[in-house]
Amino acid sequence: MIIMETDATKEQIAHVIREIKKYGLRADVSKGAYRTVIGLVGDERKIPFDHFAVLPGVKEVIKIEIPYKLISREYGKFFEGMSERMVVRVGDIEIGGDEPVFIVGPCAVENKAQLFKIAEGVKRAGGHILRGGIFKPRSSVHSFQGLGAGGREEAEEALDWLREAGREFGLPTITEIRGEAQVDLVAEYVDILQIGARNMYDQDLLTKAATKGKPVMLKRHFGAGIEEFLSFAEYIAAAGNKDIILCERGILPVGKGKSYTRYMLDLASVPVIQKETYLPVLVDPSHATGRRDLILSMSCAAIAAGASGLMIEAHHNPAEALVDGPQAITPDELKDVIDACRRIHKVNPSKRNKD
Ligand code: PEP
Ligand code: MN
């Protein structure tokens, strides 16, 4: 990280950027009110630290010794407005702002009527963003894979419903991309690109998703440590996109015997990640627990832990949901969840979690 002098000239800054490019590195330039900070992105072995330290206009060169440099608090504290939390804006909605954000919708888009019915319920309950899986990651190849598996035409039709439902009810949209081949198509239709837990490690997918000029939500792999999770989020930032939303969705339970929940919801990760980065963190209690009877309590707990919002699966008729019915709540139940979370948020001492 190169910290420029407060009185560094435009020419000096441009010179530093040219030098960075000369070494085959990318410059991540942040112009603050007082000074410019330039992050060096690329192979660390190629960075001639001493060379940059003596360039005109350079105040100092700081080496950040962690793998997630660009999204770290250490780096973020030099940017305006990121000393506490970066706000990711999607239309009028602020993720990481003063109010918790609720991303809600069916696990999978099943048909147009289902999606519109749920979207209406999400809006009525106070939700902000509509989710709906079209390319579903499934453990069994014999189960419903999402409408996206039906080929390009069916995928586009479902994406079009999602966009239309979002417009009709004033809800920005999010859906998962499972592979690089889906990125261009999906980015034409939705507002946020979701990278699911299973693909957290796909660095090519992360890099490609970052280039679409849209926020990317990255879910934690169920076997990933927090450092690893953040190190992969760094791939998105390194590709030039800092509109990153992190989502805790539970890790694998340990020990013998029945666990009673689908995964183990690691809520301590919320304040820990907020100490490490300036990115907003959401929690998904649906996949974490796999149980609708736990959504209210775990949603409240996530907000109490300081989460910037939640991603929740809802269905107007959970018993008939093609995927993840046991964890889906109804729009009426959603309203109770959102109301309870808002009450907790109001009195929440964790909402300003930082270092
Ligand atoms: C999802 O949100 O649709 C999903 C599949 O979640 P995860 O990637 O966390 O399993
Ligand atoms: Mn699901």
Tab-separated table of C-alpha atoms and ligand atoms in Angstrom:
chain	number	residue	atom	x	y	z
A	1	MET	CA	0.000	0.000	0.000
A	2	ILE	CA	1.477	3.323	-1.090
A	3	ILE	CA	0.455	6.339	0.953
A	4	MET	CA	0.927	9.560	-1.008
A	5	GLU	CA	1.849	12.860	0.611
A	6	THR	CA	-1.142	15.158	1.238
A	7	ASP	CA	0.344	17.643	-1.233
A	8	ALA	CA	1.291	15.063	-3.889
A	9	THR	CA	0.534	16.414	-7.352
A	10	LYS	CA	-1.587	14.746	-10.021
A	11	GLU	CA	1.565	14.164	-12.059
A	12	GLN	CA	3.272	12.434	-9.128
A	13	ILE	CA	0.281	10.165	-8.621
A	14	ALA	CA	0.133	9.380	-12.340
A	15	HIS	CA	3.858	8.635	-12.293
A	16	VAL	CA	3.476	6.166	-9.429
A	17	ILE	CA	0.610	4.440	-11.264
A	18	ARG	CA	2.731	4.192	-14.434
A	19	GLU	CA	5.572	2.652	-12.450
A	20	ILE	CA	3.176	0.127	-10.894
A	21	LYS	CA	1.964	-0.932	-14.338
A	22	LYS	CA	5.543	-1.178	-15.574
A	23	TYR	CA	6.101	-3.936	-13.039
A	24	GLY	CA	3.077	-5.847	-14.283
A	25	LEU	CA	0.998	-4.915	-11.229
A	26	ARG	CA	-2.416	-3.277	-10.946
A	27	ALA	CA	-3.012	-0.045	-9.029
A	28	ASP	CA	-6.032	0.143	-6.729
A	29	VAL	CA	-6.353	3.915	-6.373
A	30	SER	CA	-8.397	5.512	-3.589
A	31	LYS	CA	-8.586	9.276	-3.556
A	32	GLY	CA	-9.536	10.539	-0.117
A	33	ALA	CA	-10.308	14.098	0.908
A	34	TYR	CA	-6.725	14.625	2.057
A	35	ARG	CA	-4.567	12.090	0.385
A	36	THR	CA	-4.417	9.336	-2.191
A	37	VAL	CA	-3.698	5.763	-1.238
A	38	ILE	CA	-2.669	3.248	-3.858
A	39	GLY	CA	-2.929	-0.488	-3.327
A	40	LEU	CA	-0.611	-2.720	-5.314
A	41	VAL	CA	-2.340	-5.746	-6.712
A	42	GLY	CA	-0.370	-8.641	-8.087
A	43	ASP	CA	2.359	-11.118	-7.364
A	44	GLU	CA	4.107	-9.904	-4.205
A	45	ARG	CA	7.463	-11.216	-5.389
A	46	LYS	CA	7.436	-8.684	-8.203
A	47	ILE	CA	7.000	-5.658	-5.963
A	48	PRO	CA	10.147	-3.544	-5.562
A	49	PHE	CA	9.149	-1.875	-2.284
A	50	ASP	CA	12.287	0.250	-2.022
A	51	HIS	CA	11.823	1.580	-5.523
A	52	PHE	CA	8.302	2.833	-4.771
A	53	ALA	CA	9.296	4.320	-1.416
A	54	VAL	CA	11.589	6.897	-3.051
A	55	LEU	CA	9.305	8.031	-5.864
A	56	PRO	CA	8.362	11.730	-5.692
A	57	GLY	CA	5.185	12.399	-3.730
A	58	VAL	CA	5.258	9.076	-1.868
A	59	LYS	CA	4.990	9.398	1.910
A	60	GLU	CA	5.415	5.769	2.775
A	61	VAL	CA	4.981	2.215	1.568
A	62	ILE	CA	3.249	-0.085	4.011
A	63	LYS	CA	3.324	-3.836	3.634
A	64	ILE	CA	0.075	-5.465	4.752
A	65	GLU	CA	0.982	-8.957	5.850
A	66	ILE	CA	-2.419	-10.596	5.488
A	67	PRO	CA	-3.854	-12.354	2.448
A	68	TYR	CA	-6.961	-10.160	2.331
A	69	LYS	CA	-5.264	-6.768	2.060
A	70	LEU	CA	-7.681	-4.801	-0.141
A	71	ILE	CA	-10.696	-5.613	2.002
A	72	SER	CA	-8.864	-5.270	5.314
A	73	ARG	CA	-9.662	-2.631	7.903
A	74	GLU	CA	-6.060	-1.543	7.757
A	75	TYR	CA	-6.480	-0.585	4.116
A	76	GLY	CA	-10.064	0.658	4.467
A	77	LYS	CA	-9.258	3.171	7.164
A	78	PHE	CA	-7.590	5.344	4.528
A	79	PHE	CA	-10.806	5.638	2.525
A	80	GLU	CA	-13.506	8.104	3.282
A	81	GLY	CA	-16.544	6.548	4.857
A	82	MET	CA	-14.980	3.133	5.218
A	83	SER	CA	-13.557	3.619	8.662
A	84	GLU	CA	-16.629	1.940	10.057
A	85	ARG	CA	-18.371	-0.027	7.333
A	86	MET	CA	-18.534	0.203	3.593
A	87	VAL	CA	-22.047	0.626	2.294
A	88	VAL	CA	-22.932	-1.427	-0.774
A	89	ARG	CA	-25.691	0.389	-2.655
A	90	VAL	CA	-28.250	-1.447	-4.719
A	91	GLY	CA	-30.808	1.015	-6.045
A	92	ASP	CA	-32.094	2.856	-2.966
A	93	ILE	CA	-31.038	0.086	-0.640
A	94	GLU	CA	-27.952	0.370	1.507
A	95	ILE	CA	-26.334	-2.863	2.603
A	96	GLY	CA	-24.138	-2.092	5.578
A	97	GLY	CA	-26.004	1.148	6.269
A	98	ASP	CA	-28.034	2.132	9.312
A	99	GLU	CA	-30.840	-0.379	8.892
A	100	PRO	CA	-30.700	-4.162	8.509
A	101	VAL	CA	-31.454	-5.409	5.008
A	102	PHE	CA	-33.614	-8.464	4.299
A	103	ILE	CA	-32.981	-10.528	1.180
A	104	VAL	CA	-35.848	-12.962	0.854
A	105	GLY	CA	-37.404	-15.302	-1.664
A	106	PRO	CA	-37.739	-18.920	-2.646
A	107	CYS	CA	-34.822	-21.304	-2.660
A	108	ALA	CA	-35.600	-21.972	-6.310
A	109	VAL	CA	-37.682	-20.186	-8.902
A	110	GLU	CA	-40.267	-22.826	-9.823
A	111	ASN	CA	-42.659	-20.974	-12.116
A	112	LYS	CA	-43.839	-17.429	-12.736
A	113	ALA	CA	-46.925	-17.571	-10.514
A	114	GLN	CA	-44.922	-18.969	-7.576
A	115	LEU	CA	-42.269	-16.274	-7.886
A	116	PHE	CA	-44.746	-13.393	-8.150
A	117	LYS	CA	-46.786	-14.670	-5.218
A	118	ILE	CA	-43.710	-14.893	-3.031
A	119	ALA	CA	-42.356	-11.542	-4.239
A	120	GLU	CA	-45.623	-9.897	-3.259
A	121	GLY	CA	-45.386	-11.504	0.187
A	122	VAL	CA	-41.759	-10.407	0.596
A	123	LYS	CA	-42.680	-6.807	-0.190
A	124	ARG	CA	-45.700	-6.887	2.110
A	125	ALA	CA	-43.610	-8.254	4.985
A	126	GLY	CA	-41.016	-5.499	4.613
A	127	GLY	CA	-38.290	-7.336	2.684
A	128	HIS	CA	-35.872	-5.333	0.539
A	129	ILE	CA	-34.296	-7.638	-2.048
A	130	LEU	CA	-35.756	-10.639	-3.873
A	131	ARG	CA	-33.796	-13.871	-4.114
A	132	GLY	CA	-34.565	-16.905	-6.230
A	133	GLY	CA	-32.272	-19.691	-7.390
A	134	ILE	CA	-32.242	-20.518	-11.093
A	135	PHE	CA	-28.997	-22.465	-11.273
A	136	LYS	CA	-29.232	-24.611	-8.145
A	137	PRO	CA	-26.336	-26.429	-6.544
A	138	ARG	CA	-27.799	-29.823	-5.635
A	139	SER	CA	-26.218	-32.843	-3.988
A	140	SER	CA	-28.253	-35.253	-6.094
A	141	VAL	CA	-28.257	-35.127	-9.853
A	142	HIS	CA	-31.687	-36.770	-9.711
A	143	SER	CA	-33.325	-33.844	-7.937
A	144	PHE	CA	-34.721	-30.594	-9.411
A	145	GLN	CA	-31.687	-28.593	-10.538
A	146	GLY	CA	-33.420	-25.263	-11.016
A	147	LEU	CA	-34.962	-23.942	-14.235
A	148	GLY	CA	-31.517	-22.932	-15.461
A	149	ALA	CA	-30.699	-26.575	-16.054
A	150	GLY	CA	-33.318	-26.680	-18.796
A	151	GLY	CA	-31.079	-24.811	-21.213
A	152	ARG	CA	-30.515	-21.223	-22.206
A	153	GLU	CA	-34.103	-20.452	-23.136
A	154	GLU	CA	-35.577	-21.700	-19.879
A	155	ALA	CA	-32.851	-19.981	-17.895
A	156	GLU	CA	-33.551	-16.682	-19.620
A	157	GLU	CA	-37.269	-17.040	-19.118
A	158	ALA	CA	-36.761	-17.570	-15.374
A	159	LEU	CA	-34.291	-14.686	-15.187
A	160	ASP	CA	-36.835	-12.516	-16.954
A	161	TRP	CA	-39.507	-13.424	-14.374
A	162	LEU	CA	-37.094	-12.529	-11.604
A	163	ARG	CA	-36.364	-9.144	-13.145
A	164	GLU	CA	-40.057	-8.544	-13.812
A	165	ALA	CA	-41.101	-9.528	-10.287
A	166	GLY	CA	-38.395	-7.280	-8.889
A	167	ARG	CA	-39.636	-4.355	-10.955
A	168	GLU	CA	-43.277	-4.989	-10.173
A	169	PHE	CA	-42.716	-5.010	-6.412
A	170	GLY	CA	-39.816	-2.573	-6.232
A	171	LEU	CA	-37.306	-5.179	-5.073
A	172	PRO	CA	-33.773	-5.439	-6.467
A	173	THR	CA	-32.843	-9.033	-7.254
A	174	ILE	CA	-30.133	-11.582	-6.573
A	175	THR	CA	-29.466	-15.049	-7.924
A	176	GLU	CA	-26.644	-17.540	-7.781
A	177	ILE	CA	-24.102	-18.086	-10.532
A	178	ARG	CA	-22.538	-21.499	-10.352
A	179	GLY	CA	-20.063	-21.268	-13.173
A	180	GLU	CA	-18.202	-18.787	-15.332
A	181	ALA	CA	-20.411	-19.604	-18.312
A	182	GLN	CA	-23.455	-18.215	-16.460
A	183	VAL	CA	-21.954	-14.892	-15.434
A	184	ASP	CA	-22.615	-12.774	-18.560
A	185	LEU	CA	-26.184	-13.969	-18.912
A	186	VAL	CA	-27.156	-13.594	-15.251
A	187	ALA	CA	-25.531	-10.164	-14.957
A	188	GLU	CA	-27.883	-8.867	-17.651
A	189	TYR	CA	-30.886	-9.614	-15.462
A	190	VAL	CA	-30.119	-9.277	-11.759
A	191	ASP	CA	-28.754	-6.591	-9.464
A	192	ILE	CA	-26.494	-8.729	-7.265
A	193	LEU	CA	-24.497	-11.804	-8.265
A	194	GLN	CA	-24.468	-14.538	-5.636
A	195	ILE	CA	-21.615	-17.001	-5.334
A	196	GLY	CA	-22.710	-19.924	-3.236
A	197	ALA	CA	-20.884	-21.778	-0.491
A	198	ARG	CA	-19.857	-24.622	-2.795
A	199	ASN	CA	-18.183	-22.235	-5.216
A	200	MET	CA	-16.439	-20.016	-2.697
A	201	TYR	CA	-13.117	-21.512	-3.785
A	202	ASP	CA	-13.644	-20.954	-7.513
A	203	GLN	CA	-11.250	-18.075	-8.033
A	204	ASP	CA	-11.955	-17.840	-11.770
A	205	LEU	CA	-15.676	-17.510	-11.068
A	206	LEU	CA	-15.004	-14.867	-8.410
A	207	THR	CA	-12.757	-12.909	-10.752
A	208	LYS	CA	-15.217	-13.054	-13.628
A	209	ALA	CA	-18.214	-12.123	-11.456
A	210	ALA	CA	-16.284	-9.089	-10.231
A	211	THR	CA	-16.034	-7.611	-13.704
A	212	LYS	CA	-19.743	-7.055	-14.322
A	213	GLY	CA	-20.019	-3.754	-12.442
A	214	LYS	CA	-22.496	-5.288	-9.985
A	215	PRO	CA	-22.198	-6.150	-6.296
A	216	VAL	CA	-21.158	-9.712	-5.560
A	217	MET	CA	-22.389	-11.652	-2.543
A	218	LEU	CA	-19.990	-14.367	-1.449
A	219	LYS	CA	-21.189	-17.105	0.881
A	220	ARG	CA	-18.804	-18.858	3.231
A	221	HIS	CA	-17.936	-22.437	2.329
A	222	PHE	CA	-19.033	-24.822	5.086
A	223	GLY	CA	-15.466	-25.983	5.538
A	224	ALA	CA	-13.744	-22.618	5.312
A	225	GLY	CA	-12.044	-20.817	8.144
A	226	ILE	CA	-12.674	-17.088	8.370
A	227	GLU	CA	-9.247	-16.197	7.007
A	228	GLU	CA	-9.825	-18.447	4.020
A	229	PHE	CA	-13.276	-16.947	3.429
A	230	LEU	CA	-11.823	-13.444	3.396
A	231	SER	CA	-8.881	-14.510	1.237
A	232	PHE	CA	-11.295	-15.622	-1.461
A	233	ALA	CA	-13.380	-12.444	-1.138
A	234	GLU	CA	-10.089	-10.686	-1.881
A	235	TYR	CA	-10.164	-12.172	-5.392
A	236	ILE	CA	-13.248	-10.049	-6.097
A	237	ALA	CA	-11.592	-6.905	-4.747
A	238	ALA	CA	-8.377	-7.661	-6.633
A	239	ALA	CA	-10.388	-7.809	-9.855
A	240	GLY	CA	-11.391	-4.207	-9.204
A	241	ASN	CA	-14.754	-4.608	-7.450
A	242	LYS	CA	-15.133	-3.713	-3.778
A	243	ASP	CA	-18.927	-3.956	-3.764
A	244	ILE	CA	-18.716	-7.224	-1.901
A	245	ILE	CA	-21.266	-8.582	0.542
A	246	LEU	CA	-20.180	-11.468	2.747
A	247	CYS	CA	-22.675	-14.046	3.949
A	248	GLU	CA	-22.247	-16.404	6.889
A	249	ARG	CA	-24.321	-19.545	6.254
A	250	GLY	CA	-22.978	-22.076	8.718
A	251	ILE	CA	-20.134	-24.539	8.784
A	252	LEU	CA	-20.036	-28.302	9.143
A	253	PRO	CA	-20.998	-29.562	12.570
A	254	VAL	CA	-18.429	-31.683	14.362
A	255	GLY	CA	-18.825	-34.713	16.597
A	256	LYS	CA	-20.795	-37.911	16.434
A	257	GLY	CA	-24.528	-38.241	16.616
A	258	LYS	CA	-27.348	-36.179	15.289
A	259	SER	CA	-26.726	-32.439	14.902
A	260	TYR	CA	-30.360	-31.388	14.532
A	261	THR	CA	-29.366	-28.522	12.249
A	262	ARG	CA	-28.225	-28.632	8.640
A	263	TYR	CA	-25.008	-26.758	9.433
A	264	MET	CA	-23.636	-25.053	12.540
A	265	LEU	CA	-24.313	-21.323	12.470
A	266	ASP	CA	-21.081	-19.544	13.373
A	267	LEU	CA	-22.357	-16.205	14.633
A	268	ALA	CA	-19.064	-15.191	16.208
A	269	SER	CA	-17.811	-14.845	12.633
A	270	VAL	CA	-19.966	-11.718	12.258
A	271	PRO	CA	-18.125	-9.469	14.722
A	272	VAL	CA	-14.811	-11.137	13.859
A	273	ILE	CA	-15.200	-10.400	10.140
A	274	GLN	CA	-16.318	-6.867	10.948
A	275	LYS	CA	-13.104	-6.368	12.870
A	276	GLU	CA	-11.037	-7.711	10.004
A	277	THR	CA	-12.764	-5.987	7.088
A	278	TYR	CA	-14.966	-3.020	6.260
A	279	LEU	CA	-17.338	-5.177	4.187
A	280	PRO	CA	-20.939	-5.731	5.245
A	281	VAL	CA	-21.750	-9.191	6.606
A	282	LEU	CA	-25.115	-10.882	6.253
A	283	VAL	CA	-26.346	-14.103	7.817
A	284	ASP	CA	-28.385	-16.849	6.167
A	285	PRO	CA	-30.274	-18.663	8.938
A	286	SER	CA	-32.162	-20.803	6.398
A	287	HIS	CA	-29.305	-22.899	5.043
A	288	ALA	CA	-27.490	-22.713	8.371
A	289	THR	CA	-30.271	-24.460	10.266
A	290	GLY	CA	-32.395	-26.112	7.597
A	291	ARG	CA	-35.351	-25.632	9.967
A	292	ARG	CA	-38.142	-23.103	9.742
A	293	ASP	CA	-38.789	-23.285	13.492
A	294	LEU	CA	-35.312	-21.835	14.096
A	295	ILE	CA	-35.464	-18.917	11.656
A	296	LEU	CA	-36.946	-16.401	14.092
A	297	SER	CA	-34.494	-17.081	16.909
A	298	MET	CA	-31.415	-17.287	14.689
A	299	SER	CA	-32.403	-14.170	12.758
A	300	CYS	CA	-32.709	-12.247	16.025
A	301	ALA	CA	-29.379	-13.653	17.183
A	302	ALA	CA	-27.681	-12.650	13.919
A	303	ILE	CA	-28.917	-9.081	14.188
A	304	ALA	CA	-27.867	-9.013	17.845
A	305	ALA	CA	-24.414	-10.133	16.723
A	306	GLY	CA	-24.238	-7.098	14.449
A	307	ALA	CA	-25.114	-8.542	11.036
A	308	SER	CA	-26.032	-5.939	8.403
A	309	GLY	CA	-28.960	-8.057	7.317
A	310	LEU	CA	-30.255	-11.511	6.551
A	311	MET	CA	-30.858	-13.789	3.623
A	312	ILE	CA	-33.948	-15.887	4.271
A	313	GLU	CA	-35.828	-18.462	2.208
A	314	ALA	CA	-39.578	-17.976	2.008
A	315	HIS	CA	-42.370	-19.756	0.171
A	316	HIS	CA	-46.120	-19.137	0.108
A	317	ASN	CA	-46.632	-22.881	0.455
A	318	PRO	CA	-43.518	-24.454	1.988
A	319	ALA	CA	-45.025	-27.953	1.928
A	320	GLU	CA	-45.052	-27.814	-1.859
A	321	ALA	CA	-41.672	-26.155	-2.383
A	322	LEU	CA	-39.541	-28.095	-4.849
A	323	VAL	CA	-36.363	-27.334	-2.908
A	324	ASP	CA	-35.656	-26.643	0.777
A	325	GLY	CA	-39.294	-26.627	1.893
A	326	PRO	CA	-38.443	-27.586	5.519
A	327	GLN	CA	-36.516	-24.341	6.007
A	328	ALA	CA	-38.894	-22.006	4.162
A	329	ILE	CA	-41.061	-19.599	6.120
A	330	THR	CA	-44.273	-17.998	4.900
A	331	PRO	CA	-44.619	-14.265	4.194
A	332	ASP	CA	-46.629	-13.911	7.433
A	333	GLU	CA	-43.867	-15.543	9.438
A	334	LEU	CA	-41.396	-13.336	7.612
A	335	LYS	CA	-43.176	-10.260	8.848
A	336	ASP	CA	-42.726	-11.431	12.447
A	337	VAL	CA	-39.035	-12.077	11.803
A	338	ILE	CA	-38.453	-8.656	10.252
A	339	ASP	CA	-40.388	-6.851	12.982
A	340	ALA	CA	-38.491	-8.668	15.732
A	341	CYS	CA	-35.144	-7.996	14.048
A	342	ARG	CA	-35.939	-4.301	13.699
A	343	ARG	CA	-36.776	-4.076	17.395
A	344	ILE	CA	-33.508	-5.758	18.318
A	345	HIS	CA	-31.545	-3.597	15.912
A	346	LYS	CA	-32.886	-0.458	17.561
A	347	VAL	CA	-31.410	-1.300	20.937
A	348	ASN	CA	-28.467	-3.272	19.611
A	349	PRO	CA	-25.080	-2.399	21.073
A	350	SER	CA	-23.370	-4.495	18.363
A	351	LYS	CA	-24.613	-2.473	15.448
A	352	ARG	CA	-21.471	-0.423	15.537
A	353	ASN	CA	-19.096	-3.399	15.729
A	354	LYS	CA	-15.639	-2.345	14.715
A	355	ASP	CA	-12.109	-2.501	16.002
B	1	PEP	C1	-28.633	-20.576	-1.676
B	1	PEP	O1	-28.565	-19.517	-1.036
B	1	PEP	O2	-29.473	-20.784	-2.555
B	1	PEP	C2	-27.675	-21.660	-1.379
B	1	PEP	C3	-27.600	-22.737	-2.137
B	1	PEP	O3	-26.940	-21.444	-0.278
B	1	PEP	P1	-25.469	-21.978	0.079
B	1	PEP	O4	-24.606	-21.646	-1.099
B	1	PEP	O5	-25.124	-21.204	1.301
B	1	PEP	O6	-25.587	-23.453	0.330
B	2	MN	MN	-31.994	-23.313	-0.499
